[in-house]
Tab-separated table of C-alpha atoms in Angstrom:
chain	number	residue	atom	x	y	z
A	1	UNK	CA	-10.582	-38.457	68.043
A	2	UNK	CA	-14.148	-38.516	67.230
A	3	UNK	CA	-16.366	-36.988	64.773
A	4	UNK	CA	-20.139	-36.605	64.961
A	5	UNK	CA	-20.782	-37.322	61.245
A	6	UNK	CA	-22.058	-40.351	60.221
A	7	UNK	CA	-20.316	-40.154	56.705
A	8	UNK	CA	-17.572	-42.550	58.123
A	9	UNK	CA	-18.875	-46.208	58.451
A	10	UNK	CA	-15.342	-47.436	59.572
A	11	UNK	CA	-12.390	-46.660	61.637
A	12	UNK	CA	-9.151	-49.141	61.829
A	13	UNK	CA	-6.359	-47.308	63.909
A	14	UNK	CA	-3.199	-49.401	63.520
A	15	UNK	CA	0.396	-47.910	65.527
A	16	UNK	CA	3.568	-46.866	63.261
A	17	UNK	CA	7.308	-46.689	64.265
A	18	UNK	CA	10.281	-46.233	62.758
A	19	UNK	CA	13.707	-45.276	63.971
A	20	UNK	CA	17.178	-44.737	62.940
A	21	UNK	CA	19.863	-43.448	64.472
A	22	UNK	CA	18.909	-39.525	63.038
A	23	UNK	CA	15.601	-39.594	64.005
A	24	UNK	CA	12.365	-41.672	65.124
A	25	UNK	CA	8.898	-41.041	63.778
A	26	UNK	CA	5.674	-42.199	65.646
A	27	UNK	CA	2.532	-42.884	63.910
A	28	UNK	CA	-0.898	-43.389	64.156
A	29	UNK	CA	-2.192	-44.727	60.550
A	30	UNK	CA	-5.965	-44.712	59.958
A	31	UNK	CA	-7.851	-46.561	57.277
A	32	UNK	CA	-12.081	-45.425	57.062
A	33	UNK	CA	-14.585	-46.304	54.756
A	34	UNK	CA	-16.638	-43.242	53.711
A	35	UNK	CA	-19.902	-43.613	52.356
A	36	UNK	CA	-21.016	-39.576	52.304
A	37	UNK	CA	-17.615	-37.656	50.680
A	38	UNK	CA	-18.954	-34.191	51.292
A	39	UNK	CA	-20.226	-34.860	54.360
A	40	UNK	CA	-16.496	-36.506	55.521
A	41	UNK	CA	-14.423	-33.522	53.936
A	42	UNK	CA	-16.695	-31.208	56.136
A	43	UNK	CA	-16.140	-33.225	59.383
A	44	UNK	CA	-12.267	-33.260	58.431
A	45	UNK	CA	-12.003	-29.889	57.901
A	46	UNK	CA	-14.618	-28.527	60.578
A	47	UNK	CA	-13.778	-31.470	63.563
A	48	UNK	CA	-10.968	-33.983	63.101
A	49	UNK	CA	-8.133	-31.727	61.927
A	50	UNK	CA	-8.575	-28.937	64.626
A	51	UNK	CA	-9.304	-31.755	67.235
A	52	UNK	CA	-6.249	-34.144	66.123
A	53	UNK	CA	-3.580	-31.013	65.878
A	54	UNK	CA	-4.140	-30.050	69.320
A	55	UNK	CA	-3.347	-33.206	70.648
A	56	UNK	CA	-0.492	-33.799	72.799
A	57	UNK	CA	2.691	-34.740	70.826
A	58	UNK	CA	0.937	-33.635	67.718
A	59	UNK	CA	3.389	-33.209	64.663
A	60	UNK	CA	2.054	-33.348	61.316
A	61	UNK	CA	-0.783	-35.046	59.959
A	62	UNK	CA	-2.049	-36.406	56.003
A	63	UNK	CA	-5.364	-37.696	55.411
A	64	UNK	CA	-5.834	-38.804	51.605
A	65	UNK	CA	-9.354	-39.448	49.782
A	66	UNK	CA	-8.616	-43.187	47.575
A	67	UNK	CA	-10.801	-44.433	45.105
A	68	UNK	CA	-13.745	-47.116	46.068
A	69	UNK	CA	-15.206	-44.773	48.820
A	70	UNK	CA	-12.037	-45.477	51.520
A	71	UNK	CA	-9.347	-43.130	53.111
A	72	UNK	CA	-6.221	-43.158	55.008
A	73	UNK	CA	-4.726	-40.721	57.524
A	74	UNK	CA	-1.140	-40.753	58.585
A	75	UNK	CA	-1.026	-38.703	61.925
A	76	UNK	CA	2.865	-37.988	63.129
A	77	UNK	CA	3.347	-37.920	67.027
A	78	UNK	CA	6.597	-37.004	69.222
A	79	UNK	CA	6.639	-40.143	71.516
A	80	UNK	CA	5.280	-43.674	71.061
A	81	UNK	CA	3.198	-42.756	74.075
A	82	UNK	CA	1.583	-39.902	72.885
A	83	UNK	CA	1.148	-42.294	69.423
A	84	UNK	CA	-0.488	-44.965	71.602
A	85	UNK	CA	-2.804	-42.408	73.478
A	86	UNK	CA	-4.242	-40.833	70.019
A	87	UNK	CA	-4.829	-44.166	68.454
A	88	UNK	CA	-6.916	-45.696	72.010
A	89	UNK	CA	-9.150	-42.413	71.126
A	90	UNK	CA	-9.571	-43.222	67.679
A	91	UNK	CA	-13.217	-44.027	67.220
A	92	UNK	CA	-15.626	-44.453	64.622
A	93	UNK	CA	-17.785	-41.757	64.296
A	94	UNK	CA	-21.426	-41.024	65.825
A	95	UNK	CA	-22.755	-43.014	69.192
């Protein structure tokens, strides 16, 4: 899960589960720095959303702008292991 953009300076990937007896819900939760907001929207929209949804075990995902120039994205997965797998790609952007 890469972009080519340099309009995201960082990329933390941290791993989210919760279960219960109804259901279980595996995460991947990103926090990123943006330092170009037009530039990340377009990257979102044009790269990262079409790449992340075709992942395997792909659910839902939520990415939300916050104030001070940072972001979070909340990307649901099936299994832990297709959780784990999509947060070991998470990269930050560019070379």
């Amino acid at each position: 899960m890469s972009t080519s953009t340099a309009s995201i300076a960082e990329v933390r990937p941290s791993g989210v589960t919760h279960s219960s007896k109804e259901a279980s819900m595996h995460a991947v939760v990103l926090n990123v720095k943006v330092t170009d907001a037009d530039a990340a929207a377009a990257a979102l929209r044009d790269q990262v959303v079409p790449q992340v949804s075709g992942t395997r075990g792909f659910v839902a995902g939520y990415w939300v702008r916050l104030d001070g120039g940072r972001g979070t994205a909340v990307v649901v997965f099936e299994s832990e292991d297709a959780a784990r797998s999509a947060a070991a790609e998470a990269q930050p952007p560019g070379d």
